[in-house]
Coordinates of N, CA and C in Angstrom, one line a residue:
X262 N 0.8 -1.2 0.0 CA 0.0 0.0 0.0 C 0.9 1.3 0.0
X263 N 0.4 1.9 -0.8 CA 1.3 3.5 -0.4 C 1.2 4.3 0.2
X264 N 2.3 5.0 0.6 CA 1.6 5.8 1.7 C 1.0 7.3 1.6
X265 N 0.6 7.3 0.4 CA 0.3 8.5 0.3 C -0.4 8.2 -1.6
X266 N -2.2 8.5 -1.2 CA -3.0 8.6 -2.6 C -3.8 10.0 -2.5
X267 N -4.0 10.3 -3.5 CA -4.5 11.6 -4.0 C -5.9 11.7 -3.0
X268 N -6.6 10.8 -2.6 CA -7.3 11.2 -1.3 C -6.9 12.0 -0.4
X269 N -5.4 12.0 -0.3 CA -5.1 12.6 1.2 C -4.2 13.3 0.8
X270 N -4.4 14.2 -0.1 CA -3.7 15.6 -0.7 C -4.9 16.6 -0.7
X271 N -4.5 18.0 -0.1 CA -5.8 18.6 -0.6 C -4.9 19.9 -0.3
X272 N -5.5 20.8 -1.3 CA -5.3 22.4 -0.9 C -6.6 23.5 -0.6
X273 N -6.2 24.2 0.4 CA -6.5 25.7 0.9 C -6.6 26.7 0.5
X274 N -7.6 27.7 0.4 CA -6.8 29.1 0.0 C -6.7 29.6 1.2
X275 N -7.2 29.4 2.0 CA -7.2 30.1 3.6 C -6.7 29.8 3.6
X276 N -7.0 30.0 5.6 CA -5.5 30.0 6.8 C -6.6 28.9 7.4
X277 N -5.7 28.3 8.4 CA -6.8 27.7 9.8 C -5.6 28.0 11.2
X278 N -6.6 27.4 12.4 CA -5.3 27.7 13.1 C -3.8 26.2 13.6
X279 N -3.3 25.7 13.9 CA -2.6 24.9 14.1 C -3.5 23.4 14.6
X280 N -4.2 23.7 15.9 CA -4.6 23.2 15.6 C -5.9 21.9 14.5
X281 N -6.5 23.2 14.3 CA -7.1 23.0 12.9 C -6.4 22.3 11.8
X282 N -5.1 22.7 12.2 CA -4.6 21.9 11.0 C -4.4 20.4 10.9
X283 N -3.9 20.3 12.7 CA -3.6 19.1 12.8 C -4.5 17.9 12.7
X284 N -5.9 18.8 13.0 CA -7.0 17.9 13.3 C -7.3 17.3 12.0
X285 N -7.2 18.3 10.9 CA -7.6 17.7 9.3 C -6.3 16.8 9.0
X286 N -5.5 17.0 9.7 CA -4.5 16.4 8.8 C -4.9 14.6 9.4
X287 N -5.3 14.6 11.0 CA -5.4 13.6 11.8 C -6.9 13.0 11.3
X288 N -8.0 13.9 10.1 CA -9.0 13.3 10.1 C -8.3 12.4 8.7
X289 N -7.7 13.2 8.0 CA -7.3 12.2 6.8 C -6.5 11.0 6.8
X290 N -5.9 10.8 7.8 CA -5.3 9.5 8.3 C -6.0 8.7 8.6
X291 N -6.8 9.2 9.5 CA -8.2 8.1 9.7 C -8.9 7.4 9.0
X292 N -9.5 8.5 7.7 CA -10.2 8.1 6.9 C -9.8 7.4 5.8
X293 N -8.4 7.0 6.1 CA -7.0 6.2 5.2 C -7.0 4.9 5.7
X294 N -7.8 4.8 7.1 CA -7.4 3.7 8.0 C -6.1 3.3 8.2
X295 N -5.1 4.1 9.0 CA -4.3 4.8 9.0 C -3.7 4.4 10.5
X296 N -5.4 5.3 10.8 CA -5.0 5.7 12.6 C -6.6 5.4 12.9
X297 N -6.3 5.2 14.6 CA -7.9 5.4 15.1 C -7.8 6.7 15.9
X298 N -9.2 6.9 16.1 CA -9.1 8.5 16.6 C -8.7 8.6 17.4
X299 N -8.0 8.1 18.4 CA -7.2 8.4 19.4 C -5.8 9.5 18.9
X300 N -5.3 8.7 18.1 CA -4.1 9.3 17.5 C -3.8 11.0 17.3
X301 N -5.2 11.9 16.9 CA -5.3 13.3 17.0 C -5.0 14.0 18.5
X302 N -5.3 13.4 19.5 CA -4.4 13.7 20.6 C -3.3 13.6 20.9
X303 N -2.5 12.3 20.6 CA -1.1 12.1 20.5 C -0.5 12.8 19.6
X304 N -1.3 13.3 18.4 CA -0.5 14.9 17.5 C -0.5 15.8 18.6
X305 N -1.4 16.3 19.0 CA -1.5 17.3 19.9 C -0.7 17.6 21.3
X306 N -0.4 16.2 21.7 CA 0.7 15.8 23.3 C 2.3 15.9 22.3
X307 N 2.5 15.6 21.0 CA 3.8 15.8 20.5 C 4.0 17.5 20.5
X308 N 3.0 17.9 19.9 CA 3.0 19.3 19.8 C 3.6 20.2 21.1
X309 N 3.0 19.8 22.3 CA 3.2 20.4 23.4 C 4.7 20.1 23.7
X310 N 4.8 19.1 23.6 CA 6.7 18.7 24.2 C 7.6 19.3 23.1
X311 N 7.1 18.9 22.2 CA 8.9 19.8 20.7 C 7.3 20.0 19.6
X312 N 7.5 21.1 19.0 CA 7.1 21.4 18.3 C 7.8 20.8 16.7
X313 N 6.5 20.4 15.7 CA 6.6 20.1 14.6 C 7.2 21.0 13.5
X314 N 7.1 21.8 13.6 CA 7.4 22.9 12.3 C 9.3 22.1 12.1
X315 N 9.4 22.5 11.0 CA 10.5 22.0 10.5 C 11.6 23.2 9.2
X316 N 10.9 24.2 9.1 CA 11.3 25.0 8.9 C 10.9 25.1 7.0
X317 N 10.9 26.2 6.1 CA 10.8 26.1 4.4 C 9.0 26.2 5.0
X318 N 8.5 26.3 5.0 CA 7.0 27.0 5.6 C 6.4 25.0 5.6
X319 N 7.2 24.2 6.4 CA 6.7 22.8 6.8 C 6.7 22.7 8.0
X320 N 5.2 22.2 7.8 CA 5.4 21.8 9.8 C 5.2 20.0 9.7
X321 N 5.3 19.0 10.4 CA 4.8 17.3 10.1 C 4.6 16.9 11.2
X322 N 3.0 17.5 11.8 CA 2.8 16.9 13.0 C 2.4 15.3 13.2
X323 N 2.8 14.4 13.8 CA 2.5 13.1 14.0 C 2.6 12.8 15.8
X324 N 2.3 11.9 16.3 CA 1.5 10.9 17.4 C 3.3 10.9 18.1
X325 N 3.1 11.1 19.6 CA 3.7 10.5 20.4 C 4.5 9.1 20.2
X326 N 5.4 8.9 20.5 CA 5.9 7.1 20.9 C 4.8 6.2 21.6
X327 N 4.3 6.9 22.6 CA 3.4 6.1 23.2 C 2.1 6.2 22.6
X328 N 1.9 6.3 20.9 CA 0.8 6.1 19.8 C 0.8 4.9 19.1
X329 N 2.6 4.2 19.6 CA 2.4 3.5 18.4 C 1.0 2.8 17.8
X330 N 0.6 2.0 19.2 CA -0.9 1.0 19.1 C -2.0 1.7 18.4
X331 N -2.1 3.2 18.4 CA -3.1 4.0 17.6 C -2.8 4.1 15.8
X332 N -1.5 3.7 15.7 CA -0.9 3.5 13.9 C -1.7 2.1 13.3
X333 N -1.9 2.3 12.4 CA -2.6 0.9 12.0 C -1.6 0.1 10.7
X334 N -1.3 1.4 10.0 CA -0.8 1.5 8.6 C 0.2 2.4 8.4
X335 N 1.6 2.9 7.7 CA 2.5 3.9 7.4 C 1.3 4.8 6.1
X336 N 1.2 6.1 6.6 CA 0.5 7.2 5.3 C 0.9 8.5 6.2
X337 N 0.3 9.3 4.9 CA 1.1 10.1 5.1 C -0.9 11.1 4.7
X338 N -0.6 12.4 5.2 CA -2.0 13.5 4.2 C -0.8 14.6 4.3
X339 N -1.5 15.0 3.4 CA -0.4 16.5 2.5 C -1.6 17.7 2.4
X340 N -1.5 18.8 3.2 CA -2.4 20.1 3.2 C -1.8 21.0 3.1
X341 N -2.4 21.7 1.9 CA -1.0 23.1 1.4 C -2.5 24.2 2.1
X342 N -1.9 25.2 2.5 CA -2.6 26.2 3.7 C -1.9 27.4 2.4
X343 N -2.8 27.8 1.4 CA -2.5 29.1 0.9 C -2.5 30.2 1.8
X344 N -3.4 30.7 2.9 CA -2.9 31.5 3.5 C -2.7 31.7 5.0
X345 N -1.9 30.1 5.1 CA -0.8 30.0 6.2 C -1.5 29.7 7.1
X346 N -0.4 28.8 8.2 CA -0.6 28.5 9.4 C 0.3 29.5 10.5
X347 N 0.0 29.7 11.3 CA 0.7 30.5 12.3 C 1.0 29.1 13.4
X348 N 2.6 28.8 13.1 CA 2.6 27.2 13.9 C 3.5 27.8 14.9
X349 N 3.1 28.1 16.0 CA 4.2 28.4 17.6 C 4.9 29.7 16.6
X350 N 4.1 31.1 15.9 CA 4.9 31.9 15.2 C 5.7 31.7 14.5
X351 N 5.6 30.7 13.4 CA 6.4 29.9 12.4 C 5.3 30.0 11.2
X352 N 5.9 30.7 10.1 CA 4.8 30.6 8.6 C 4.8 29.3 8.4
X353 N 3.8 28.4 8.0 CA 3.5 27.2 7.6 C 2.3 27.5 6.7
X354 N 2.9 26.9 5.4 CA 2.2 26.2 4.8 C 2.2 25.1 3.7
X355 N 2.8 24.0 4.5 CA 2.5 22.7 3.9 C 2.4 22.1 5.7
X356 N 1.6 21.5 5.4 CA 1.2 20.3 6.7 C 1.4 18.9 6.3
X357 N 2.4 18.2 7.0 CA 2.1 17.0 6.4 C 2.4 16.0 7.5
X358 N 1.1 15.4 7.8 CA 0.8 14.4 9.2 C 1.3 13.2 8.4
X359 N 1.7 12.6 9.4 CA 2.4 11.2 9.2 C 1.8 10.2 10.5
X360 N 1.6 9.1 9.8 CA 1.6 8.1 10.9 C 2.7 6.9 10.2
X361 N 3.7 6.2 11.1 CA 4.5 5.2 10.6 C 4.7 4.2 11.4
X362 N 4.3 3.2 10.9 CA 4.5 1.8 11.3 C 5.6 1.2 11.8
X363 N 6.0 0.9 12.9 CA 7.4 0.7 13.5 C 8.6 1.5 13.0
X364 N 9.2 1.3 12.5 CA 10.5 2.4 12.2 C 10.4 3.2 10.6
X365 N 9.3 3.2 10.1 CA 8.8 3.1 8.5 C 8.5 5.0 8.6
X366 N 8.5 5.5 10.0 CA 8.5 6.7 9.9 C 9.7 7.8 10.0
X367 N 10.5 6.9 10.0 CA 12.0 7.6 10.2 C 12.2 7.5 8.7
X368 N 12.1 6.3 7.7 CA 12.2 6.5 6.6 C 11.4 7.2 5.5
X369 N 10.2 8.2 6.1 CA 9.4 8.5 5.7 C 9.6 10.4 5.8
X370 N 9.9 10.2 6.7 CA 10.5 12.0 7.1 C 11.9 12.1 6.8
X371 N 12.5 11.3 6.6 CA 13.9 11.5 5.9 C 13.5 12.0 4.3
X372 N 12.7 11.4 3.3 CA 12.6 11.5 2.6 C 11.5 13.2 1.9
X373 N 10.8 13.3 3.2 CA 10.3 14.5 3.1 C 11.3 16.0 3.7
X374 N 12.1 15.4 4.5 CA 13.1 16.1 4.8 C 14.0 16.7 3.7
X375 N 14.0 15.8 3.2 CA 14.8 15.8 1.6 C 14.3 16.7 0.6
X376 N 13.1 16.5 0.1 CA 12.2 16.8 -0.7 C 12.4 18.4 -0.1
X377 N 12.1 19.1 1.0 CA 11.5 20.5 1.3 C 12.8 20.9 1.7
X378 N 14.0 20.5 1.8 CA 15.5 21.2 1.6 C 15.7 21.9 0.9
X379 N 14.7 21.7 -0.4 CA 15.3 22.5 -1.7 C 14.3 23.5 -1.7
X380 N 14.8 24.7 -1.9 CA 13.6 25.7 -1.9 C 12.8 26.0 -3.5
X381 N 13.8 25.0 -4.6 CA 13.1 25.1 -5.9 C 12.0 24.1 -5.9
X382 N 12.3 23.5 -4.9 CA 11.1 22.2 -4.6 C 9.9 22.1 -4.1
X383 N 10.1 23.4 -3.0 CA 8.9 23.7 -2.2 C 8.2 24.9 -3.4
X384 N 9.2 25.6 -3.5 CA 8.7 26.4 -5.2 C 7.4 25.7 -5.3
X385 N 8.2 24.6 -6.2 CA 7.3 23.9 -7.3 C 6.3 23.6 -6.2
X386 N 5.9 22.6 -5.3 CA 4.6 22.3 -4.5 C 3.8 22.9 -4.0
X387 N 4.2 24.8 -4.4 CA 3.5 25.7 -3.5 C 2.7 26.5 -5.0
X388 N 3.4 26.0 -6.4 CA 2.9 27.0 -7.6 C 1.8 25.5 -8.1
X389 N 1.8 24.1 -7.2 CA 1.1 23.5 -8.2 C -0.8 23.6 -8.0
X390 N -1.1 23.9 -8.8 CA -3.0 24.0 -9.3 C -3.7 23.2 -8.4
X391 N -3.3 22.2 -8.3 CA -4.7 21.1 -8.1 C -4.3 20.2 -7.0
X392 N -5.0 19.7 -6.2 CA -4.1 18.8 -5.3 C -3.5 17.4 -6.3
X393 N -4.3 17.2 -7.3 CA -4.0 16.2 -8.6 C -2.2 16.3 -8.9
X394 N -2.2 17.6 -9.1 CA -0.6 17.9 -9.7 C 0.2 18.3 -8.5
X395 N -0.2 18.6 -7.2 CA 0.1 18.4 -5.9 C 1.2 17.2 -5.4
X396 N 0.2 16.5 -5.9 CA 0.4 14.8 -5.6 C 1.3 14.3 -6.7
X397 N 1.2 14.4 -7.4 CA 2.1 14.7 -8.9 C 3.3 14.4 -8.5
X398 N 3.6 15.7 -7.8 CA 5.4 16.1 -7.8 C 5.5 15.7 -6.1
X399 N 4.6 15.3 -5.4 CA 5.0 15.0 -4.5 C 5.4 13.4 -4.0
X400 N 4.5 12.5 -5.0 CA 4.7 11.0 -5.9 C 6.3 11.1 -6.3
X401 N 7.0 11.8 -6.9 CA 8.5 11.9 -7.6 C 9.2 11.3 -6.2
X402 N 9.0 12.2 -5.2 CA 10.1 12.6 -3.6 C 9.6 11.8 -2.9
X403 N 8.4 10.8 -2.9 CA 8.4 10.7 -1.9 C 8.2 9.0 -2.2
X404 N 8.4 8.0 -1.4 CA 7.7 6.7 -2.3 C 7.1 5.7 -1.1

């Protein structure tokens, strides 16, 4: 299965607030069968201890250690926030919640790590139209 289908890509023209964000990002996992709803709190308990933001306007909030049991599946949902997230006073806008299956999320944020280093990269995923062509270039970086 992959972890990441054009279901769980979507774009914004707004703003919402953080946690707003997290909660969409935590409903798309779900509805991935992904996570059970417990999991949107364990986004929320990571948030409070180290904050998500990662800097290039990304934040990748995901579940506590002590979530593992709430993971079902490694996926990923991708929400571009045209006009931003205010994350702990951090511009954001790409959100991208992760849930990962035993060590499958270390290999999962490496790779998005990678991907949003390049600022010609986040360029391109912040100029693309559709969540369709979203998912597009974000299918290339990520597997």
């Amino acid at each position: 299965m992959a972890v990441l289908n054009i279901g769980q890509v979507r774009i914004h023209p707004g703003s919402v607030s953080r946690e707003e964000a997290t909660r969409e990002a935590a409903d798309i996992l779900e509805a991935a069968g992904a996570v059970t709803p417990a999991y949107y709190d364990a986004m929320l308990q990571r948030e409070q201890t180290v904050s998500t933001y990662m800097g290039n306007e990304l934040a990748i909030p995901h579940g506590t250690n002590e979530a593992k049991d709430d993971i079902l599946a490694s996926a990923l949902a991708v929400i571009r926030y045209d006009g931003g997230v205010d994350w702990d006073g951090n511009p954001v806008r790409f959100v991208i919640g992760i849930a990962g299956r035993g060590d499958e999320h270390l290999e999962i944020l490496s790779q998005i790590a990678i991907l949003f280093s390049e600022e010609d990269e986040v360029a391109r995923l912040a100029a693309a139209a559709t969540p369709e062509e979203l998912f597009a270039l974000l299918s290339e970086g990520i597997e």
